[in-house]
Coordinates of C-alpha atoms in Angstrom, one line a residue:
M21 CA -62.4 26.4 31.7
A22 CA -63.7 27.2 28.2
R23 CA -66.6 25.3 26.6
V24 CA -67.0 24.0 23.1
P25 CA -70.5 25.1 21.9
L26 CA -72.9 22.6 20.4
G27 CA -74.3 22.9 16.9
C28 CA -71.1 24.5 15.4
E29 CA -69.8 22.0 12.9
P30 CA -66.2 22.5 11.7
V31 CA -65.2 22.4 8.0
V32 CA -63.2 19.2 7.3
G33 CA -60.7 19.3 4.5
P34 CA -60.8 16.6 1.8
L35 CA -57.8 14.2 1.4
T36 CA -57.5 14.6 -2.3
P37 CA -54.3 16.5 -3.1
S38 CA -54.9 19.7 -5.1
R39 CA -51.4 19.5 -6.7
K40 CA -51.1 23.3 -6.4
R41 CA -47.4 22.6 -5.6
E42 CA -45.2 19.8 -6.7
Y43 CA -42.4 18.7 -4.4
R44 CA -39.4 16.5 -4.9
V45 CA -36.6 15.3 -2.7
T46 CA -33.4 17.2 -3.5
N47 CA -31.0 16.0 -0.8
R48 CA -30.7 13.8 2.2
L49 CA -28.2 14.1 5.0
Q50 CA -27.2 11.7 7.8
E51 CA -26.0 13.1 11.1
G52 CA -24.2 10.1 12.5
K53 CA -26.2 7.7 14.8
R54 CA -27.7 10.3 17.0
P55 CA -31.4 11.1 16.6
I56 CA -32.5 14.5 15.2
Y57 CA -35.1 16.1 17.5
A58 CA -35.4 19.6 16.0
V59 CA -35.1 21.3 12.6
V60 CA -35.8 25.0 12.2
F61 CA -35.3 27.6 9.5
N62 CA -34.2 31.2 10.3
F63 CA -37.2 33.5 10.2
I64 CA -35.5 36.3 12.2
D65 CA -33.0 37.7 9.7
S66 CA -33.7 38.1 6.0
R67 CA -29.9 37.6 5.3
Y68 CA -30.2 34.0 6.6
F69 CA -33.6 32.8 5.3
N70 CA -31.8 30.0 3.5
A71 CA -30.1 28.7 6.7
F72 CA -31.5 26.1 9.0
A73 CA -30.4 24.4 12.2
T74 CA -30.8 20.9 13.5
A75 CA -30.4 19.6 17.1
G76 CA -29.9 16.1 18.3
G77 CA -27.7 14.3 20.8
N78 CA -25.3 16.9 22.2
R79 CA -24.9 18.6 18.8
V80 CA -26.4 21.6 17.1
T81 CA -25.6 22.0 13.4
V82 CA -26.2 25.0 11.0
Y83 CA -26.7 24.3 7.3
Q84 CA -27.2 26.6 4.3
C85 CA -29.4 25.8 1.3
L86 CA -27.6 26.5 -2.0
E87 CA -28.5 26.4 -5.6
G88 CA -29.2 23.1 -7.2
G89 CA -30.4 21.4 -4.1
V90 CA -27.0 21.5 -2.5
I91 CA -26.8 21.7 1.4
A92 CA -23.6 23.1 3.0
V93 CA -22.6 22.6 6.6
L94 CA -21.7 26.0 8.1
Q95 CA -21.2 25.4 11.8
S96 CA -21.5 22.6 14.3
Y97 CA -21.5 22.9 18.1
I98 CA -20.8 20.0 20.5
D99 CA -22.0 20.4 24.0
E100 CA -19.4 19.8 26.8
D101 CA -21.7 17.2 28.3
K102 CA -21.6 14.1 26.1
D103 CA -24.8 12.9 27.8
E104 CA -26.8 16.0 26.8
S105 CA -29.6 15.4 24.2
F106 CA -31.0 18.5 22.6
Y107 CA -34.7 18.3 21.9
T108 CA -35.3 21.8 20.5
V109 CA -33.6 24.8 18.9
S110 CA -34.7 28.2 17.9
W111 CA -33.2 31.2 16.1
A112 CA -33.0 34.5 18.0
C113 CA -30.8 37.6 18.1
N114 CA -29.4 40.1 20.4
T115 CA -30.4 43.8 20.5
D116 CA -27.7 44.5 17.8
G117 CA -29.3 42.0 15.4
D118 CA -26.5 39.4 15.6
P119 CA -27.9 35.9 14.9
F120 CA -28.1 33.5 17.9
L121 CA -29.3 30.0 18.4
V122 CA -31.0 28.8 21.6
A123 CA -31.0 25.1 22.3
G124 CA -32.3 23.0 25.2
G125 CA -33.1 19.4 26.0
L126 CA -32.5 16.6 28.5
N127 CA -30.5 18.5 31.0
G128 CA -32.9 21.4 31.3
I129 CA -30.2 23.9 30.4
L130 CA -30.6 26.5 27.7
R131 CA -27.5 27.1 25.6
V132 CA -27.3 30.4 23.8
I133 CA -24.9 30.1 20.8
D134 CA -23.4 33.2 19.2
T135 CA -23.3 32.0 15.6
G136 CA -21.4 35.2 14.4
N137 CA -18.5 34.6 16.8
E138 CA -18.9 30.8 16.8
K139 CA -19.0 30.3 20.6
I140 CA -21.4 29.8 23.5
Y141 CA -22.7 33.2 24.6
K142 CA -24.6 32.2 27.8
S143 CA -26.1 29.2 29.5
F144 CA -29.4 29.5 31.5
V145 CA -30.2 27.2 34.4
G146 CA -33.6 27.3 35.9
H147 CA -35.8 24.4 34.7
G148 CA -36.1 21.4 37.0
D149 CA -36.4 18.9 34.2
S150 CA -35.9 18.6 30.4
I151 CA -36.9 21.3 27.9
N152 CA -39.3 20.2 25.2
E153 CA -39.6 23.3 23.0
I154 CA -38.1 26.8 22.6
R155 CA -39.8 29.6 20.7
T156 CA -38.6 33.2 19.9
Q157 CA -40.7 36.4 20.1
P158 CA -40.9 37.6 16.5
L159 CA -41.4 41.3 17.5
K160 CA -38.6 41.2 20.1
P161 CA -36.3 38.3 19.1
S162 CA -34.1 38.7 22.2
L163 CA -37.0 37.1 24.2
V164 CA -37.6 33.3 24.1
L165 CA -40.0 30.9 25.8
S166 CA -39.1 27.5 27.0
A167 CA -41.5 24.7 27.7
S168 CA -40.4 22.0 30.2
K169 CA -41.2 18.6 31.6
D170 CA -41.2 20.4 35.0
E171 CA -44.8 21.7 34.1
S172 CA -43.6 25.3 33.6
V173 CA -43.0 27.8 30.8
R174 CA -40.3 30.4 31.3
L175 CA -39.6 33.7 29.5
W176 CA -36.0 34.6 29.1
N177 CA -34.0 37.6 27.9
I178 CA -31.0 36.1 26.0
Q179 CA -29.3 39.4 25.9
T180 CA -29.0 39.8 29.6
G181 CA -29.4 36.2 30.7
I182 CA -32.5 36.9 32.9
C183 CA -35.4 34.6 33.6
I184 CA -38.2 37.2 33.5
L185 CA -41.4 35.3 34.1
I186 CA -42.4 31.7 35.1
F187 CA -45.8 30.5 33.9
A188 CA -46.7 27.9 36.5
G189 CA -48.6 27.4 39.7
A190 CA -52.2 27.1 40.8
G191 CA -53.6 27.5 37.2
G192 CA -50.7 26.1 35.4
H193 CA -50.1 22.8 33.6
R194 CA -50.4 19.6 35.5
N195 CA -48.0 17.6 33.4
E196 CA -45.2 18.1 30.8
V197 CA -45.5 21.3 28.7
L198 CA -44.8 20.2 25.1
S199 CA -45.3 23.3 23.0
V200 CA -45.4 27.1 23.3
D201 CA -45.8 30.0 21.0
F202 CA -45.9 33.8 21.0
H203 CA -48.8 35.7 19.4
P204 CA -47.6 37.2 16.1
S205 CA -48.9 40.7 16.7
D206 CA -50.1 40.9 20.3
I207 CA -46.8 41.1 22.2
Y208 CA -48.5 40.3 25.5
R209 CA -50.1 36.9 24.7
I210 CA -48.6 33.4 24.5
I211 CA -50.1 29.9 24.3
S212 CA -48.9 26.6 25.8
C213 CA -50.1 23.0 25.6
G214 CA -49.0 19.7 27.0
M215 CA -49.7 16.3 28.4
D216 CA -52.6 17.5 30.6
N217 CA -54.6 17.7 27.4
T218 CA -55.1 21.4 27.6
V219 CA -54.2 24.5 25.6
K220 CA -53.7 27.6 27.8
I221 CA -53.6 31.3 26.8
W222 CA -51.5 33.5 29.1
S223 CA -51.1 37.3 29.3
M224 CA -48.0 39.2 30.1
K225 CA -49.6 42.6 30.1
E226 CA -49.7 43.0 33.9
F227 CA -46.0 42.0 34.1
W228 CA -44.6 43.9 31.0
T229 CA -42.7 46.4 33.2
Y230 CA -40.5 43.5 34.2
V231 CA -39.9 42.5 30.6
E232 CA -38.8 46.1 29.9
K233 CA -36.6 46.1 33.0
S234 CA -34.8 43.0 31.9
F235 CA -33.2 44.9 29.0
T236 CA -31.6 47.5 31.3
W237 CA -30.7 45.2 34.2
T238 CA -27.1 45.6 35.2
D239 CA -26.9 43.6 38.4
L240 CA -26.5 39.8 38.5
P241 CA -29.3 37.9 36.7
S242 CA -29.9 35.9 39.9
K243 CA -31.0 39.1 41.6
F244 CA -33.6 40.0 39.1
P245 CA -37.2 39.9 40.6
T246 CA -38.5 37.0 38.5
K247 CA -42.3 36.9 38.7
Y248 CA -44.7 33.9 38.7
V249 CA -47.7 34.0 36.4
Q250 CA -50.0 31.5 38.0
F251 CA -53.3 31.9 36.2
P252 CA -53.9 31.7 32.4
T253 CA -56.5 34.0 30.8
F254 CA -58.1 31.0 29.0
I255 CA -58.0 27.2 29.2
A256 CA -59.3 25.3 26.2
P257 CA -60.4 21.6 26.3
V258 CA -60.2 21.3 22.5
H259 CA -58.5 17.9 22.7
T260 CA -59.0 14.8 24.9
N261 CA -55.4 13.5 24.8
Y262 CA -51.9 14.9 24.8
V263 CA -51.5 18.2 22.9
D264 CA -48.0 18.2 21.4
C265 CA -48.0 21.3 19.1
N266 CA -49.8 24.6 19.0
R267 CA -49.3 27.8 16.9
W268 CA -51.1 31.1 16.7
I269 CA -52.6 31.8 13.2
G270 CA -53.5 35.4 13.7
D271 CA -56.0 35.4 16.6
F272 CA -56.9 31.7 15.8
I273 CA -55.0 28.7 17.1
L274 CA -53.9 25.7 15.2
S275 CA -53.2 22.7 17.5
K276 CA -52.6 19.0 17.3
S277 CA -53.1 15.9 19.4
V278 CA -53.2 12.2 18.6
D279 CA -56.5 12.4 16.7
N280 CA -55.2 12.1 13.1
E281 CA -55.9 15.8 12.5
L282 CA -54.9 19.4 13.0
V283 CA -57.6 21.6 14.4
L284 CA -58.0 25.4 13.8
W285 CA -60.1 27.1 16.4
E286 CA -61.0 30.5 17.9
P287 CA -60.9 31.2 21.6
K288 CA -63.7 33.5 22.7
M289 CA -62.9 34.8 26.1
K290 CA -65.1 36.6 28.6
E291 CA -63.4 39.9 29.4
Q292 CA -64.9 40.0 32.9
S293 CA -64.3 36.3 33.7
P294 CA -60.6 35.3 33.1
G295 CA -60.3 31.7 32.2
E296 CA -63.8 31.4 31.0
G297 CA -65.3 31.4 27.6
T298 CA -66.1 29.2 24.6
V299 CA -64.1 27.6 21.8
D300 CA -65.3 27.8 18.2
I301 CA -63.7 24.9 16.2
L302 CA -63.5 26.3 12.7
Q303 CA -61.7 23.8 10.5
K304 CA -60.0 20.4 10.6
Y305 CA -57.1 19.1 8.5
P306 CA -57.1 15.3 8.5
V307 CA -53.7 13.5 8.8
P308 CA -54.2 9.8 8.6
E309 CA -52.1 7.5 10.8
C310 CA -51.0 10.4 13.0
D311 CA -52.2 8.8 16.2
I312 CA -49.0 8.8 18.2
W313 CA -47.8 11.7 20.3
F314 CA -44.9 14.1 19.7
I315 CA -45.4 14.6 16.0
K316 CA -45.1 18.3 15.4
F317 CA -46.2 20.4 12.5
S318 CA -44.5 23.5 11.0
C319 CA -45.6 26.5 9.0
D320 CA -44.1 29.1 6.7
F321 CA -43.6 32.6 8.0
H322 CA -47.0 33.9 6.8
Y323 CA -48.8 30.7 8.0
T324 CA -50.2 30.0 4.5
A325 CA -49.2 26.3 4.7
A326 CA -48.6 23.7 7.4
A327 CA -46.6 20.5 6.9
V328 CA -47.0 17.5 9.2
G329 CA -45.7 13.9 9.2
N330 CA -47.3 10.7 10.3
R331 CA -46.2 7.4 11.7
E332 CA -46.0 5.8 8.2
G333 CA -43.4 8.2 6.9
K334 CA -45.7 10.4 4.9
I335 CA -46.0 14.1 4.9
Y336 CA -49.2 16.1 4.5
V337 CA -49.0 19.8 3.3
W338 CA -52.2 21.7 4.0
E339 CA -53.1 25.2 2.8
V340 CA -54.1 26.6 6.2
Q341 CA -56.0 29.7 5.3
S342 CA -58.3 28.2 2.6
N343 CA -62.0 27.6 3.4
P344 CA -62.6 24.7 2.9
P345 CA -59.0 23.5 3.7
V346 CA -57.0 22.4 0.7
L347 CA -54.5 19.5 0.8
V348 CA -51.6 20.9 -1.3
A349 CA -49.6 17.6 -1.4
R350 CA -49.2 14.2 0.2
L351 CA -45.6 13.1 0.0
C352 CA -43.9 9.8 0.5
H353 CA -40.6 8.2 -0.2
V354 CA -39.5 4.6 -0.6
Q355 CA -36.9 5.0 2.2
S356 CA -39.3 6.7 4.5
K357 CA -41.5 4.1 6.3
S358 CA -41.1 5.2 9.9
P359 CA -42.6 8.1 11.9
I360 CA -41.7 11.6 10.8
R361 CA -41.7 13.4 14.1
L362 CA -41.1 16.9 12.8
T363 CA -40.8 19.2 9.8
A364 CA -39.5 22.7 9.2
M365 CA -40.8 24.9 6.5
S366 CA -38.7 27.8 5.0
F367 CA -39.8 31.4 5.2
D368 CA -41.8 31.3 2.0
G369 CA -42.8 27.6 2.2
T370 CA -41.0 26.6 -1.0
L371 CA -38.8 24.1 0.8
F372 CA -38.8 22.2 4.1
S373 CA -36.9 19.7 6.0
A374 CA -38.1 16.6 7.7
A375 CA -36.4 14.4 10.3
V376 CA -36.9 10.8 9.2
R377 CA -36.0 8.0 11.5
M378 CA -34.7 4.7 10.2
G379 CA -35.3 1.8 12.6
Q380 CA -37.4 1.1 15.7
Y381 CA -38.5 3.5 18.4
G382 CA -39.9 3.3 21.9
A383 CA -41.6 5.6 24.4
G384 CA -41.2 8.6 22.1
M385 CA -37.5 8.1 21.7
W386 CA -35.7 7.5 18.4
W387 CA -33.0 5.0 18.8
Q388 CA -31.4 4.5 15.5
V389 CA -30.1 6.5 12.6
L390 CA -32.1 9.6 11.5
E391 CA -31.9 11.2 8.1
L392 CA -32.7 14.8 7.3
C393 CA -34.7 15.0 4.1
K394 CA -34.9 18.4 2.4
W395 CA -38.0 18.7 0.2
C396 CA -37.9 21.4 -2.5
F397 CA -40.7 23.1 -4.4
S398 CA -40.4 22.0 -8.0
R399 CA -42.3 21.5 -11.2
D400 CA -41.1 17.9 -11.2
S401 CA -43.7 15.5 -9.7
F402 CA -42.7 13.6 -6.5
N403 CA -44.0 10.2 -5.7
R404 CA -47.5 10.9 -4.2
R405 CA -50.3 8.5 -3.3

């Protein structure tokens, strides 16, 4: 278990917006009466940087951002199980570069959607409970991670349908895993966090031959020698409550709990003592009224900015790599008074989407109509307080 050293005070960002960017609402979409649990832009293929996908209920929908703030529906997929509720979706591709979507949720099944041919490509069964998040390996976008309520993280090859690795066991999470992420440049490292209040760093280096084998496997996927990774290389006690979102920022980690802030920190591992080390908390990005769990932040491709909502329907956009941190904008809208559970920034951060729930909620569930609000970078000032 890593320790947080004493005497190292993090830099806390001021809550006065710099107005480096001006945002305005350009469009709002309503997807029936089912909640939207996921919104994600395509970072995998430069041809589709203006496309984003949403997931909610048993439906996954693909949209395209056009000129003048127009949003066009490109495709929509309805799962055969009407009781399915997708919680997460991620863009990926096969080894030929064809765009895929990978969605998962309540049933614990990953659906791989071939968007080029407009059909289900594969379905992966393995998790023992619901799937909370899916992330794609940016260097090998045929690989995806899934985080589950069953306390495990799984690594999949969507090209061959193989579950390569399972991160669980003696040193694994002791409650739901809520978020996962691949390191942007170190292909062996991943992070995970969850309801056991920890962030864990894992290494795949010892098992990489199995990852390579998954691309050439010709037998049944069920016969593949899936390996368990039981011990993380680092366990960080940065937060004292549920950790619902974490992302690599280079070799640093940006994570969020229910403490009204995002935290940027550096893990300092001991090479000779796996799992041990210290945590250097570098910066904090305040987000007032963000004290309920399962509110996730998003970043642009280069991690220059992070957008996060709060329980009062406001969105805070922080410049992540500034020291001290700079609040780019604080956004609000007269029709947005309820928690904003998630946002999705575009490749260059000039626009993003936010799932805005209208009505009451309970136990982390959104019960009534959600609206998808697209915020677009503009010189026109948006209502900010």
